[in-house]
Short mmCIF file of C-alpha atoms in Angstrom, two decimals:
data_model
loop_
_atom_site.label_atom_id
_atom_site.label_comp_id
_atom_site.label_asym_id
_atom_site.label_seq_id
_atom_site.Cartn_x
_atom_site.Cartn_y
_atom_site.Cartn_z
CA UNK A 143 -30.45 -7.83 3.24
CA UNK A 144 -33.06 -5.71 5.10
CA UNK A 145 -35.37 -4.46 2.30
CA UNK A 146 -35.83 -1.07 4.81
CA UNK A 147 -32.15 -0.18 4.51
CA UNK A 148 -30.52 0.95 1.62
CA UNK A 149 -28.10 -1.06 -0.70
CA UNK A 150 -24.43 -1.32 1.01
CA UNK A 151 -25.69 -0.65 4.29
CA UNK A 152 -23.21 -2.60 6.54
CA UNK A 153 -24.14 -5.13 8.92
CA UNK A 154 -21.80 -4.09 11.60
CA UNK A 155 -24.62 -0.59 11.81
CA UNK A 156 -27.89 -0.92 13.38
CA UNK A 157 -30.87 0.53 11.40
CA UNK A 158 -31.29 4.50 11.17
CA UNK A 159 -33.62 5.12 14.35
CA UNK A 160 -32.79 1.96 16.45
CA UNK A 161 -31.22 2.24 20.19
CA UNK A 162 -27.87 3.66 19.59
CA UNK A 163 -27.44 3.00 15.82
CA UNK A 164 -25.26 6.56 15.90
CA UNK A 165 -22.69 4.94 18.22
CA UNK A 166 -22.26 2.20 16.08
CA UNK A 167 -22.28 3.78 12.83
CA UNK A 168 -19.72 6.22 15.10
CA UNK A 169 -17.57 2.84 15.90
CA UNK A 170 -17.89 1.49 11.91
CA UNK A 171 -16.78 4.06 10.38
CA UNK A 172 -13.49 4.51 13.06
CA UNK A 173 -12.58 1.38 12.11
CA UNK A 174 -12.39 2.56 8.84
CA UNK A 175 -9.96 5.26 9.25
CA UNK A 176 -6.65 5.16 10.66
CA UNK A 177 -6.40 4.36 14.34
CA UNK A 178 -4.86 7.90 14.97
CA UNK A 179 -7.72 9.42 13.63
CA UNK A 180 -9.63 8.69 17.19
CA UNK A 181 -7.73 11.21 19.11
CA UNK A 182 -9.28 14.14 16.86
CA UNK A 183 -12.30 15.00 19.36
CA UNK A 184 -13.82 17.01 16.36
CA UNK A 185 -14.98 13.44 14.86
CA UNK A 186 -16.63 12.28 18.01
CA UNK A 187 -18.48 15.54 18.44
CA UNK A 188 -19.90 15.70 14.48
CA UNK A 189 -20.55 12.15 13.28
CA UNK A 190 -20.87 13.60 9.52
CA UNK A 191 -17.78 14.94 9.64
CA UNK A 192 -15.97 11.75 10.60
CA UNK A 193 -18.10 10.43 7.58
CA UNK A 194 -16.49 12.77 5.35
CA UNK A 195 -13.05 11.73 6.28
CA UNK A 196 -13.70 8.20 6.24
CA UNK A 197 -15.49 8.54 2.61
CA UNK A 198 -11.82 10.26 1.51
CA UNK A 199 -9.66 7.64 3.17
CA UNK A 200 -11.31 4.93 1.61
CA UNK A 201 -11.63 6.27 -1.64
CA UNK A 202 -7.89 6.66 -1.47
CA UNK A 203 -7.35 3.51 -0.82
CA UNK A 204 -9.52 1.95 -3.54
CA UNK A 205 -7.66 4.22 -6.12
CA UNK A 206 -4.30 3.23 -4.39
CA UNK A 207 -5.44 -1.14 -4.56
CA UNK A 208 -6.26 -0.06 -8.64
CA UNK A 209 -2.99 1.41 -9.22
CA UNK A 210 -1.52 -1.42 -7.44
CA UNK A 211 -3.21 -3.66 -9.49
CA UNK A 212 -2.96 -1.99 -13.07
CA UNK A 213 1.00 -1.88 -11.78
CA UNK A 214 2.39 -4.63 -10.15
CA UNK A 215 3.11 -7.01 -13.17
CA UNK A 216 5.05 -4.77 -14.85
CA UNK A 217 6.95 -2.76 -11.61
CA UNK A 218 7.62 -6.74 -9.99
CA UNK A 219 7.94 -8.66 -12.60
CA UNK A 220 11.36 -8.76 -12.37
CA UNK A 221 11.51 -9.43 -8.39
CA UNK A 222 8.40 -11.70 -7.62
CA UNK A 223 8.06 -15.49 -8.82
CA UNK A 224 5.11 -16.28 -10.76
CA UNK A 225 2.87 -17.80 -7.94
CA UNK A 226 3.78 -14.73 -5.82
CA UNK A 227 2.72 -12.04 -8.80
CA UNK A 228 -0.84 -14.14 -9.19
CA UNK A 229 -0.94 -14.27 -5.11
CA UNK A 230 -0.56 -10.43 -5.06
CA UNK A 231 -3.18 -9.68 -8.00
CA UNK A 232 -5.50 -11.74 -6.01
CA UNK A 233 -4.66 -9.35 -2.92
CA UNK A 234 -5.64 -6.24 -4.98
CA UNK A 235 -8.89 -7.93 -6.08
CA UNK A 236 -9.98 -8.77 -2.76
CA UNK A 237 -8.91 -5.41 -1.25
CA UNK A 238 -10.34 -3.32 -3.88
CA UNK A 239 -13.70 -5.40 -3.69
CA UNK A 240 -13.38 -4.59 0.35
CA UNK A 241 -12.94 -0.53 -0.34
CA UNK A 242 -15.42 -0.87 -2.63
CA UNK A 243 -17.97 -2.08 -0.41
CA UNK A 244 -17.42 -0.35 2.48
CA UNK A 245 -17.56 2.99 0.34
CA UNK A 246 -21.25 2.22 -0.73
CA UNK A 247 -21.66 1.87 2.91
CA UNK A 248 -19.97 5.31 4.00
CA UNK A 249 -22.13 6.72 1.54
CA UNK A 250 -25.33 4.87 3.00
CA UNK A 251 -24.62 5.99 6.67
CA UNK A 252 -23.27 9.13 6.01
CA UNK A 253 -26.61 10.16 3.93
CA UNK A 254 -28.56 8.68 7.26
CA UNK A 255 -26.83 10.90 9.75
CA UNK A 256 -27.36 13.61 7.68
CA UNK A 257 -31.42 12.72 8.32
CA UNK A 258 -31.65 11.39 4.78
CA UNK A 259 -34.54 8.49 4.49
CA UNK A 260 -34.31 6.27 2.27
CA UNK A 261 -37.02 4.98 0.34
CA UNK A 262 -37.12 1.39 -1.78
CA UNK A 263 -38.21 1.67 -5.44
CA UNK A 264 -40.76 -0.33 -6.26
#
């Protein structure tokens, strides 16, 4: 981890105030969203915005892999062998553990290209 970037800032984004670290954080945080989401020219134009949406999309999705998890045993339990129920708990882990990283990262760029800084504690 680069100690100038803040925690959660993903790899896939160059540093706030390299070449062209907009266009990928742009690029990241489409991939983060539905694909249809790339025809709204609105969230080309205003980066922050596209932030915004990508922040609520994965926060419904993390919410959506709990309630999945907190759920499945008792809504499958009747229609999933043992080995598939443990399979699928593992699935909700892992995907909640994915949402929950890349929202500490939405949060990290989306602070940058609002011209935030940020500034390591000693």
């Amino acid at each position: 981890m680069d100690p100038t970037l803040p925690p959660g800032w993903p790899a896939a984004v160059r540093p706030p105030g390299a070449p062209d670290w907009e266009h990928t954080a742009v690029a990241w945080l489409f991939d983060l969203v539905p694909p249809d989401y790339r025809a709204h020219e609105v969230l080309r134009r205003y980066p922050v915005l596209l932030a915004r949406f990508a922040r609520d999309h994965v926060a419904a999705g993390l919410e959506a892999a709990r309630a999945g998890w907190r759920t499945v045993r008792v809504e499958l339990a009747d229609d999933l062998p043992a080995d598939a129920m443990e399979a699928a708990i593992t699935a909700y882990e892992r995907e909640g553990a994915r949402l929950a990283s890349a929202a500490r990262g939405v949060e990290a760029v989306a602070g940058a290209l609002r011209g935030e800084r940020w500034v390591p504690r000693l």
